Amino acid sequence: MMTPQTIDALKSAVGSKGWSDDPHELAPHVRDWRGRWEGETPLLMKPASTDEVAAIVEICAKAGVAVTPQGGNTGLVGGSIPHGEILVSLTRMRTIRETDPANDSMTVEAGCILETIQQEAAAHNRLFPLSLGSQGSASIGGLISTNAGGVHVLRYGMMRDLVLGIEAVLPDGRVWNGLRGLRKDNSGYDLKQLFIGAEGTLGIVTAATLKLFPRPAETTIAFAGIPSPDAAVKLLGLAKTASGGALSALELIPRNALELVLEHIPGTRDPLAQPHPWYALIEIGAGRRGEGRSAMEATLEEAFDSHLVADAVIAESETQAAALWQLREPIAEAEKAHGKAAKHDVSIPVSRIAAFIEEASEAAARHVDGANVIAFGHVGDGNVHFNVAHKNAGAGDEFLKACEPATAAIYDLVQKYGGSIAAEHGVGTLKADELAERRPLDVELMRTVKAALDPQGLMNPRVLIPVR
């Protein structure tokens, strides 16, 4: 029970710098960046160490008070927005504990920003390959808790593939130290995987040992105008073969998404002379200079001959490469500037992406007047951001309500094509009921695991697993 005594105990556990009930400081923590969810909390906790997190959780466990963990608050499914729970922000825990180039590993605290981790790896001539649009504000704890993906999953895998070890505070306040920088450890269950993608429902990730990689000697970027998503899938096969597995990313961008970026993101421009219905952004990272460029040219040459590409440009400098990525990474920001949209972060087997986009677009048009489908994403791993916006700017909550029948139809098609309704953003509160309806046994098994680790149900309630 939330009592004055509990509040006082929490404040004492972290000192004057470790908590706040100031409405102005709380405000950005209780709403998501897209403005879809707004919650409340009686107290914002700002621990500076694992011991302080443990003290907070232990106090809450003994009092029967629920906890919502929060990283950089860049999530898109409502998973870090409190609704009366104690809010625990990890933003003060930003220490890089160790960088070990010989072991290709780095141990960092949960509040470390992704971009900082990337820069630290680069300073040691290493690569931490996770890359996404919010990397300047997303924290590693949140990225682990949602099993984030990004643009390089094709080559390096999801977040769970990039974690060697984890430190986490359990629901009773005990600390589990699994910070082992090992590639081989067959000593029973791989416990760290319980916390990756659990969205804070089984404990709070406080630190992680991450996997590093050699930095490519050369990274080659191209931007190509293509006729269709099917052409993108075929282009993917060409690029994989030509690069010998060095293909790092292949992103699909529709013309309407590019137009939004050009309209709303300063400093962007169309690099091709004529508009095309679809575009592919291709990245190849090679171990030797010249190999990446050669593989890219071979890919595009065969693609031109096969009529998969109508026009293309290859970046000649890092500045040009960054400009090409700037046409892809801020699509979500440009969408937000246009108005609210019904967003569907789904995954489909790569071979079925084109058929899904075609059929789902038809379904959206049937169900929503003025629908403007913006379907973009990561062709290499099958992740499609299938968003339904309005053709006119300024759509609000009424439009989202009107899109609900389309969402149901789109998720039916995801199921038909053997996909998942939650690809890289997580489940949160947005998709918890939908997941339980479509994959009831999966959710029942997760509920059993949660009951074993969190019998009081205090860790991020409502998220991932619906409350009965």
Coordinates of N, CA and C in Angstrom, one line a residue, residues 11-222:
K11 N 12.3 8.1 -0.3 CA 13.1 9.3 -0.4 C 14.4 9.1 0.4
S12 N 14.4 8.5 1.5 CA 15.6 8.3 2.3 C 16.6 7.4 1.7
A13 N 16.1 6.4 0.9 CA 16.9 5.4 0.3 C 17.8 6.0 -0.8
V14 N 17.5 7.2 -1.4 CA 18.2 7.7 -2.5 C 18.8 9.1 -2.3
G15 N 18.4 9.7 -1.2 CA 18.9 11.1 -0.9 C 18.2 12.1 -1.7
S16 N 18.5 13.4 -1.5 CA 17.7 14.5 -2.0 C 17.8 14.6 -3.6
K17 N 18.9 14.1 -4.2 CA 19.1 14.1 -5.6 C 18.4 13.0 -6.3
G18 N 17.9 12.0 -5.5 CA 17.4 10.8 -6.1 C 15.9 10.7 -6.3
W19 N 15.2 11.7 -6.0 CA 13.8 11.7 -6.2 C 13.2 13.0 -6.5
S20 N 12.0 13.0 -7.0 CA 11.3 14.3 -7.3 C 9.8 14.1 -7.4
D21 N 9.0 15.0 -6.8 CA 7.6 15.1 -7.0 C 7.2 16.4 -7.6
D22 N 8.1 17.1 -8.2 CA 7.9 18.4 -8.9 C 7.1 18.1 -10.2
P23 N 5.9 18.6 -10.3 CA 5.1 18.3 -11.5 C 5.8 18.7 -12.8
H24 N 6.6 19.7 -12.8 CA 7.3 20.1 -14.0 C 8.4 19.1 -14.4
E25 N 9.1 18.5 -13.4 CA 10.1 17.5 -13.7 C 9.4 16.2 -14.1
L26 N 8.2 15.9 -13.5 CA 7.5 14.7 -13.8 C 6.9 14.7 -15.2
A27 N 6.5 15.8 -15.6 CA 5.7 15.9 -16.9 C 6.3 15.1 -18.1
P28 N 7.6 15.3 -18.4 CA 8.1 14.6 -19.6 C 8.3 13.1 -19.3
H29 N 8.2 12.7 -18.1 CA 8.4 11.2 -17.8 C 7.0 10.5 -17.8
V30 N 5.9 11.2 -17.7 CA 4.6 10.5 -17.7 C 3.8 10.6 -19.0
R31 N 4.5 11.1 -20.0 CA 3.9 11.0 -21.3 C 4.9 10.6 -22.4
D32 N 4.4 9.9 -23.4 CA 5.4 9.4 -24.4 C 5.6 10.5 -25.4
W33 N 6.7 10.4 -26.2 CA 7.1 11.5 -27.1 C 6.2 11.7 -28.2
R34 N 5.3 10.7 -28.6 CA 4.4 11.0 -29.6 C 3.1 11.6 -29.1
G35 N 2.9 11.7 -27.8 CA 1.7 12.3 -27.2 C 0.5 11.4 -27.2
R36 N 0.7 10.1 -27.3 CA -0.4 9.1 -27.3 C -0.8 8.7 -25.9
W37 N 0.1 8.6 -25.0 CA -0.2 8.2 -23.6 C 0.2 9.2 -22.6
E38 N -0.6 9.4 -21.6 CA -0.2 10.3 -20.5 C -0.7 9.6 -19.2
G39 N 0.3 9.5 -18.3 CA 0.0 8.8 -17.0 C 0.2 9.7 -15.8
E40 N 0.5 9.0 -14.7 CA 0.8 9.8 -13.5 C 1.6 8.9 -12.5
T41 N 2.3 9.6 -11.6 CA 3.1 8.9 -10.6 C 3.1 9.7 -9.4
P42 N 3.1 9.2 -8.2 CA 3.2 10.0 -7.0 C 4.7 10.4 -6.7
L43 N 5.6 9.6 -7.3 CA 7.0 9.9 -7.0 C 7.9 9.4 -8.1
L44 N 8.8 10.3 -8.6 CA 9.8 9.9 -9.6 C 11.1 9.5 -8.8
M45 N 11.6 8.3 -9.0 CA 12.8 7.9 -8.4 C 14.0 8.0 -9.4
K46 N 15.1 8.5 -9.0 CA 16.3 8.7 -9.9 C 17.5 8.1 -9.2
P47 N 17.5 6.8 -9.1 CA 18.7 6.1 -8.5 C 20.0 6.4 -9.3
A48 N 21.1 6.4 -8.5 CA 22.4 6.6 -9.2 C 23.3 5.3 -9.2
S49 N 22.7 4.2 -8.6 CA 23.5 3.0 -8.5 C 22.6 1.8 -8.5
T50 N 23.1 0.6 -8.7 CA 22.4 -0.6 -8.6 C 21.9 -0.8 -7.2
D51 N 22.7 -0.5 -6.2 CA 22.3 -0.6 -4.8 C 21.0 0.3 -4.5
E52 N 21.0 1.5 -5.1 CA 19.8 2.3 -4.8 C 18.6 1.7 -5.5
V53 N 18.8 1.2 -6.7 CA 17.6 0.5 -7.4 C 17.1 -0.6 -6.5
A54 N 18.0 -1.4 -6.0 CA 17.7 -2.5 -5.2 C 16.9 -2.1 -3.9
A55 N 17.4 -1.0 -3.3 CA 16.7 -0.5 -2.1 C 15.3 0.0 -2.4
I56 N 15.1 0.6 -3.6 CA 13.8 1.1 -4.0 C 12.8 -0.1 -4.2
V57 N 13.3 -1.1 -4.9 CA 12.5 -2.2 -5.2 C 12.1 -3.0 -4.0
E58 N 13.1 -3.2 -3.1 CA 12.8 -3.9 -1.8 C 11.8 -3.2 -1.0
I59 N 11.9 -1.9 -0.9 CA 10.9 -1.1 -0.1 C 9.5 -1.3 -0.8
C60 N 9.4 -1.2 -2.1 CA 8.1 -1.3 -2.8 C 7.6 -2.7 -2.6
A61 N 8.4 -3.7 -2.7 CA 8.0 -5.1 -2.5 C 7.4 -5.4 -1.2
K62 N 8.0 -4.9 -0.1 CA 7.5 -5.1 1.2 C 6.2 -4.3 1.5
A63 N 6.0 -3.2 0.8 CA 4.8 -2.4 0.9 C 3.7 -2.8 0.0
G64 N 4.1 -3.7 -1.0 CA 3.1 -4.0 -2.0 C 2.8 -2.9 -3.0
V65 N 3.8 -2.1 -3.3 CA 3.6 -1.0 -4.2 C 4.2 -1.3 -5.6
A66 N 3.5 -1.0 -6.6 CA 3.9 -1.4 -8.0 C 5.0 -0.4 -8.5
V67 N 5.8 -0.8 -9.4 CA 6.9 -0.1 -10.0 C 6.9 -0.1 -11.5
T68 N 7.1 1.1 -12.1 CA 7.3 1.2 -13.5 C 8.8 1.6 -13.8
P69 N 9.6 0.8 -14.5 CA 10.9 1.2 -14.8 C 10.9 2.0 -16.1
Q70 N 11.8 3.0 -16.3 CA 11.9 3.8 -17.4 C 13.3 4.1 -17.8
G71 N 13.6 4.0 -19.1 CA 14.9 4.4 -19.7 C 14.9 5.8 -20.2
G72 N 15.1 5.8 -21.6 CA 15.1 7.2 -22.2 C 13.7 7.6 -22.6
N73 N 12.7 6.8 -22.3 CA 11.3 7.1 -22.6 C 11.1 7.4 -24.1
T74 N 11.8 6.6 -25.0 CA 11.6 6.7 -26.4 C 10.7 5.6 -27.0
G75 N 10.1 4.8 -26.1 CA 9.3 3.7 -26.5 C 8.0 4.1 -27.2
L76 N 7.5 3.2 -28.0 CA 6.3 3.5 -28.9 C 5.1 2.7 -28.6
V77 N 5.1 1.9 -27.5 CA 3.9 1.1 -27.2 C 3.4 1.3 -25.8
G78 N 3.8 2.4 -25.1 CA 3.2 2.7 -23.8 C 3.8 1.9 -22.6
G79 N 4.9 1.2 -22.8 CA 5.5 0.3 -21.8 C 6.2 0.9 -20.7
S80 N 6.5 2.2 -20.8 CA 7.3 2.9 -19.7 C 6.5 4.1 -19.1
I81 N 5.2 4.1 -19.4 CA 4.4 5.2 -18.9 C 3.6 4.8 -17.6
P82 N 3.9 5.4 -16.4 CA 3.3 4.9 -15.2 C 1.8 5.3 -15.1
H83 N 1.0 4.5 -14.4 CA -0.4 4.9 -14.2 C -0.6 4.7 -12.7
G84 N 0.1 5.5 -11.9 CA -0.1 5.4 -10.4 C 1.1 4.7 -9.7
E85 N 1.9 4.0 -10.5 CA 3.0 3.3 -9.9 C 4.2 4.2 -9.6
I86 N 5.1 3.8 -8.7 CA 6.3 4.5 -8.5 C 7.1 4.4 -9.8
L87 N 7.6 5.5 -10.3 CA 8.4 5.5 -11.5 C 9.9 5.5 -11.2
V88 N 10.6 4.6 -11.7 CA 12.0 4.5 -11.5 C 12.8 4.8 -12.8
S89 N 13.4 5.9 -12.9 CA 14.1 6.3 -14.1 C 15.6 6.0 -13.9
L90 N 16.2 5.4 -14.9 CA 17.6 4.9 -14.8 C 18.6 6.0 -15.4
T91 N 18.1 7.2 -15.7 CA 18.9 8.1 -16.5 C 20.2 8.6 -15.8
R92 N 20.3 8.5 -14.5 CA 21.5 8.9 -13.8 C 22.6 7.8 -13.8
M93 N 22.2 6.6 -14.2 CA 23.1 5.5 -14.2 C 23.8 5.3 -15.6
R94 N 24.8 6.2 -15.8 CA 25.4 6.3 -17.2 C 26.9 5.9 -17.2
T95 N 27.4 5.2 -16.2 CA 28.8 4.8 -16.2 C 29.1 3.7 -17.2
I96 N 30.2 3.9 -17.9 CA 30.8 2.8 -18.7 C 31.8 2.1 -17.8
R97 N 31.4 0.9 -17.3 CA 32.2 0.3 -16.3 C 33.5 -0.3 -16.9
E98 N 33.5 -0.8 -18.1 CA 34.7 -1.4 -18.7 C 34.5 -1.6 -20.2
T99 N 35.6 -1.3 -20.9 CA 35.7 -1.6 -22.3 C 36.9 -2.5 -22.5
D100 N 36.6 -3.7 -23.1 CA 37.6 -4.7 -23.2 C 37.7 -5.1 -24.7
P101 N 38.6 -4.4 -25.5 CA 38.7 -4.7 -26.9 C 39.2 -6.1 -27.2
A102 N 40.0 -6.6 -26.4 CA 40.5 -8.0 -26.6 C 39.4 -9.0 -26.5
N103 N 38.5 -8.7 -25.7 CA 37.3 -9.6 -25.5 C 36.1 -9.2 -26.4
D104 N 36.3 -8.1 -27.1 CA 35.2 -7.5 -27.9 C 34.0 -7.4 -27.0
S105 N 34.1 -6.7 -25.9 CA 33.0 -6.5 -25.0 C 33.1 -5.2 -24.3
M106 N 31.9 -4.7 -23.8 CA 31.8 -3.4 -23.1 C 30.7 -3.6 -22.0
T107 N 31.0 -3.2 -20.8 CA 30.1 -3.3 -19.7 C 29.6 -1.9 -19.3
V108 N 28.3 -1.7 -19.4 CA 27.7 -0.3 -19.2 C 26.5 -0.4 -18.3
E109 N 26.2 0.8 -17.7 CA 25.0 0.8 -16.9 C 23.8 1.1 -17.7
A110 N 22.6 0.9 -17.2 CA 21.4 0.9 -18.0 C 21.1 2.2 -18.5
G111 N 21.5 3.3 -17.9 CA 21.1 4.6 -18.4 C 22.0 5.2 -19.5
C112 N 23.0 4.4 -19.9 CA 23.9 4.9 -20.9 C 23.2 5.0 -22.3
I113 N 23.4 6.1 -22.9 CA 22.7 6.4 -24.2 C 23.4 5.6 -25.3
L114 N 22.6 5.1 -26.2 CA 23.1 4.3 -27.3 C 24.2 5.0 -28.1
E115 N 24.0 6.2 -28.4 CA 25.0 6.9 -29.2 C 26.4 7.0 -28.4
T116 N 26.3 7.2 -27.1 CA 27.6 7.2 -26.3 C 28.3 5.9 -26.4
I117 N 27.5 4.8 -26.3 CA 28.1 3.5 -26.4 C 28.8 3.3 -27.8
Q118 N 28.1 3.7 -28.9 CA 28.7 3.6 -30.2 C 30.0 4.4 -30.3
Q119 N 30.0 5.6 -29.7 CA 31.2 6.4 -29.7 C 32.4 5.8 -28.9
E120 N 32.0 5.2 -27.8 CA 33.0 4.5 -27.0 C 33.6 3.4 -27.7
A121 N 32.8 2.6 -28.4 CA 33.3 1.5 -29.2 C 34.2 1.9 -30.3
A122 N 33.8 3.0 -31.0 CA 34.6 3.5 -32.1 C 36.0 4.0 -31.6
A123 N 36.0 4.6 -30.4 CA 37.3 5.0 -29.8 C 38.3 3.9 -29.6
H124 N 37.8 2.7 -29.5 CA 38.6 1.5 -29.4 C 38.7 0.7 -30.7
N125 N 38.3 1.4 -31.8 CA 38.3 0.7 -33.1 C 37.4 -0.5 -33.1
R126 N 36.3 -0.4 -32.5 CA 35.3 -1.5 -32.4 C 33.9 -0.9 -32.9
L127 N 33.0 -1.8 -33.1 CA 31.7 -1.4 -33.5 C 30.6 -2.0 -32.6
F128 N 29.7 -1.1 -32.1 CA 28.5 -1.7 -31.5 C 27.4 -1.4 -32.5
P129 N 26.9 -2.4 -33.1 CA 26.1 -2.2 -34.4 C 24.7 -1.8 -34.2
L130 N 24.1 -1.9 -33.0 CA 22.7 -1.4 -32.9 C 22.6 0.0 -33.3
S131 N 21.7 0.3 -34.3 CA 21.5 1.7 -34.8 C 20.1 1.9 -35.1
L132 N 19.5 3.0 -34.6 CA 18.1 3.4 -34.8 C 18.0 4.9 -34.7
G133 N 16.8 5.4 -35.1 CA 16.6 6.8 -35.2 C 16.7 7.6 -33.9
S134 N 16.4 6.9 -32.7 CA 16.4 7.6 -31.4 C 17.7 7.3 -30.7
Q135 N 18.8 7.0 -31.4 CA 20.0 6.6 -30.7 C 20.6 7.7 -29.9
G136 N 20.2 8.9 -30.1 CA 20.8 10.0 -29.3 C 20.1 10.2 -28.0
S137 N 19.0 9.5 -27.7 CA 18.3 9.6 -26.5 C 17.9 8.3 -25.9
A138 N 17.8 7.2 -26.7 CA 17.5 5.9 -26.2 C 18.6 5.3 -25.3
S139 N 18.2 4.7 -24.1 CA 19.1 4.2 -23.2 C 19.2 2.7 -23.4
I140 N 20.4 2.1 -23.0 CA 20.6 0.7 -23.3 C 19.7 -0.2 -22.5
G141 N 19.3 0.2 -21.2 CA 18.4 -0.6 -20.4 C 17.1 -0.8 -21.1
G142 N 16.5 0.3 -21.6 CA 15.3 0.2 -22.3 C 15.4 -0.6 -23.6
L143 N 16.5 -0.4 -24.3 CA 16.7 -1.2 -25.5 C 16.8 -2.7 -25.3
I144 N 17.4 -3.0 -24.2 CA 17.5 -4.4 -23.8 C 16.1 -4.9 -23.4
S145 N 15.4 -4.1 -22.6 CA 14.1 -4.6 -22.1 C 13.0 -4.7 -23.2
T146 N 13.2 -4.0 -24.3 CA 12.3 -4.2 -25.4 C 12.9 -5.0 -26.5
N147 N 14.1 -5.5 -26.4 CA 14.7 -6.3 -27.4 C 14.7 -5.5 -28.7
A148 N 15.3 -4.3 -28.7 CA 15.3 -3.4 -29.8 C 16.0 -4.0 -31.1
G149 N 15.6 -3.5 -32.2 CA 16.1 -4.1 -33.5 C 17.0 -3.0 -34.2
G150 N 16.3 -2.2 -35.0 CA 17.1 -1.2 -35.7 C 17.4 -1.6 -37.1
V151 N 18.4 -0.9 -37.8 CA 18.6 -1.1 -39.2 C 19.7 -2.2 -39.5
H152 N 20.4 -2.7 -38.5 CA 21.5 -3.6 -38.8 C 21.2 -5.1 -38.3
V153 N 19.9 -5.4 -38.1 CA 19.6 -6.7 -37.6 C 19.9 -7.8 -38.7
L154 N 19.8 -7.4 -39.9 CA 20.2 -8.3 -41.1 C 21.5 -8.9 -40.8
R155 N 22.5 -8.2 -40.4 CA 23.9 -8.7 -40.3 C 24.2 -9.1 -38.8
Y156 N 23.7 -8.3 -37.8 CA 24.2 -8.5 -36.5 C 23.2 -9.0 -35.5
G157 N 21.9 -9.0 -35.9 CA 20.9 -9.6 -35.0 C 20.2 -8.5 -34.2
M158 N 19.2 -9.0 -33.4 CA 18.5 -8.1 -32.5 C 19.3 -7.9 -31.2
M159 N 18.7 -7.1 -30.3 CA 19.4 -6.7 -29.1 C 19.8 -8.0 -28.3
R160 N 19.0 -9.0 -28.3 CA 19.3 -10.2 -27.5 C 20.5 -10.9 -28.1
D161 N 20.8 -10.7 -29.3 CA 22.0 -11.2 -29.9 C 23.3 -10.4 -29.6
L162 N 23.1 -9.3 -29.0 CA 24.2 -8.4 -28.8 C 24.6 -8.3 -27.3
V163 N 23.9 -9.1 -26.5 CA 24.1 -9.0 -25.0 C 24.8 -10.3 -24.6
L164 N 26.0 -10.1 -23.9 CA 26.7 -11.3 -23.3 C 26.3 -11.5 -21.8
G165 N 25.9 -10.5 -21.1 CA 25.6 -10.6 -19.7 C 24.7 -9.5 -19.2
I166 N 24.0 -9.7 -18.1 CA 23.1 -8.7 -17.6 C 23.2 -8.7 -16.0
E167 N 23.0 -7.5 -15.5 CA 22.8 -7.3 -14.0 C 21.4 -6.8 -13.9
A168 N 20.6 -7.4 -13.0 CA 19.2 -7.0 -12.8 C 18.8 -7.1 -11.4
V169 N 17.9 -6.1 -11.0 CA 17.3 -6.2 -9.7 C 16.0 -6.9 -9.8
L170 N 15.9 -8.0 -9.0 CA 14.7 -8.8 -9.0 C 13.5 -8.2 -8.3
P171 N 12.3 -8.7 -8.5 CA 11.1 -8.1 -7.9 C 11.1 -8.0 -6.4
D172 N 12.0 -8.8 -5.7 CA 12.0 -8.7 -4.2 C 13.2 -7.8 -3.8
G173 N 14.0 -7.2 -4.7 CA 15.1 -6.4 -4.3 C 16.4 -7.0 -4.4
R174 N 16.5 -8.3 -4.6 CA 17.8 -8.9 -4.7 C 18.4 -8.6 -6.0
V175 N 19.8 -8.6 -6.1 CA 20.5 -8.3 -7.3 C 21.0 -9.5 -7.9
W176 N 20.7 -9.8 -9.2 CA 21.3 -10.9 -9.9 C 22.4 -10.4 -10.8
N177 N 23.6 -10.9 -10.5 CA 24.8 -10.4 -11.3 C 25.1 -11.5 -12.3
G178 N 24.7 -11.2 -13.6 CA 25.0 -12.1 -14.7 C 25.9 -11.5 -15.7
L179 N 26.8 -10.6 -15.2 CA 27.7 -9.8 -16.1 C 28.9 -10.6 -16.5
R180 N 28.6 -11.6 -17.3 CA 29.7 -12.5 -17.8 C 30.0 -12.2 -19.2
G181 N 31.2 -11.9 -19.5 CA 31.6 -11.6 -20.9 C 32.0 -12.8 -21.7
L182 N 31.1 -13.8 -21.6 CA 31.4 -15.2 -22.2 C 30.6 -15.4 -23.4
R183 N 31.2 -16.0 -24.5 CA 30.4 -16.5 -25.6 C 29.9 -17.9 -25.4
K184 N 30.6 -18.7 -24.6 CA 30.2 -20.1 -24.3 C 30.0 -20.2 -22.7
D185 N 28.8 -20.6 -22.3 CA 28.5 -20.7 -20.9 C 27.3 -21.6 -20.8
N186 N 27.5 -22.9 -20.8 CA 26.4 -23.9 -20.8 C 26.1 -24.4 -19.4
S187 N 26.1 -23.5 -18.4 CA 25.8 -23.8 -17.0 C 24.3 -23.6 -16.7
G188 N 23.5 -24.3 -17.5 CA 22.0 -24.2 -17.2 C 21.3 -23.2 -18.0
Y189 N 20.1 -22.8 -17.5 CA 19.3 -21.9 -18.3 C 20.1 -20.6 -18.6
D190 N 19.8 -20.0 -19.7 CA 20.4 -18.7 -20.1 C 19.5 -17.6 -19.5
L191 N 19.7 -17.3 -18.2 CA 18.8 -16.5 -17.5 C 18.7 -15.1 -18.0
K192 N 19.8 -14.6 -18.6 CA 19.8 -13.2 -19.1 C 18.6 -13.0 -20.1
Q193 N 18.4 -14.1 -20.9 CA 17.3 -13.9 -21.9 C 15.9 -13.7 -21.3
L194 N 15.7 -14.1 -20.1 CA 14.4 -13.8 -19.4 C 14.2 -12.3 -19.4
F195 N 15.2 -11.5 -19.2 CA 15.0 -10.1 -19.0 C 15.1 -9.3 -20.3
I196 N 15.6 -9.9 -21.3 CA 15.7 -9.2 -22.6 C 14.3 -9.4 -23.3
G197 N 13.7 -8.3 -23.6 CA 12.4 -8.3 -24.2 C 11.2 -8.5 -23.2
A198 N 11.5 -8.5 -21.9 CA 10.5 -8.7 -20.9 C 9.8 -7.4 -20.5
E199 N 10.3 -6.3 -21.0 CA 9.7 -5.0 -20.8 C 9.6 -4.6 -19.4
G200 N 10.5 -5.0 -18.5 CA 10.5 -4.6 -17.1 C 9.5 -5.3 -16.3
T201 N 8.9 -6.4 -16.8 CA 7.9 -7.2 -16.0 C 8.5 -8.2 -15.1
L202 N 9.8 -8.5 -15.2 CA 10.4 -9.5 -14.4 C 11.5 -9.0 -13.5
G203 N 11.8 -7.7 -13.6 CA 12.9 -7.1 -12.9 C 13.4 -5.8 -13.6
I204 N 14.4 -5.2 -13.1 CA 14.9 -3.9 -13.7 C 16.4 -4.2 -14.1
V205 N 16.6 -4.1 -15.4 CA 18.0 -4.2 -15.9 C 18.8 -3.0 -15.4
T206 N 19.9 -3.2 -14.7 CA 20.7 -2.1 -14.2 C 22.1 -2.0 -14.9
A207 N 22.5 -3.0 -15.6 CA 23.8 -3.0 -16.3 C 23.8 -4.2 -17.3
A208 N 24.7 -4.1 -18.3 CA 24.8 -5.1 -19.3 C 26.2 -5.2 -19.8
T209 N 26.7 -6.4 -20.2 CA 27.9 -6.6 -20.9 C 27.5 -6.8 -22.4
L210 N 28.0 -5.9 -23.3 CA 27.6 -5.9 -24.7 C 28.6 -6.5 -25.6
K211 N 28.2 -7.0 -26.7 CA 29.1 -7.6 -27.6 C 29.6 -6.6 -28.7
L212 N 30.9 -6.5 -28.9 CA 31.5 -5.6 -29.8 C 32.0 -6.3 -31.1
F213 N 32.2 -5.6 -32.2 CA 32.6 -6.2 -33.4 C 33.8 -5.4 -34.0
P214 N 34.6 -6.0 -34.9 CA 35.6 -5.2 -35.6 C 34.8 -4.1 -36.4
R215 N 35.4 -2.9 -36.5 CA 34.9 -1.9 -37.4 C 35.2 -2.2 -38.8
P216 N 34.2 -2.1 -39.7 CA 34.4 -2.3 -41.1 C 35.5 -1.3 -41.6
A217 N 36.4 -1.7 -42.5 CA 37.4 -0.8 -43.0 C 36.7 0.2 -44.0
E218 N 35.6 -0.2 -44.6 CA 34.9 0.6 -45.6 C 33.4 0.4 -45.5
T219 N 32.6 1.4 -45.4 CA 31.2 1.3 -45.5 C 30.7 2.1 -46.7
T220 N 30.0 1.3 -47.5 CA 29.4 1.9 -48.8 C 27.9 2.0 -48.7
I221 N 27.4 3.2 -49.0 CA 26.0 3.4 -49.0 C 25.5 3.8 -50.3
A222 N 24.3 3.2 -50.7 CA 23.7 3.6 -52.0 C 22.2 3.8 -51.8

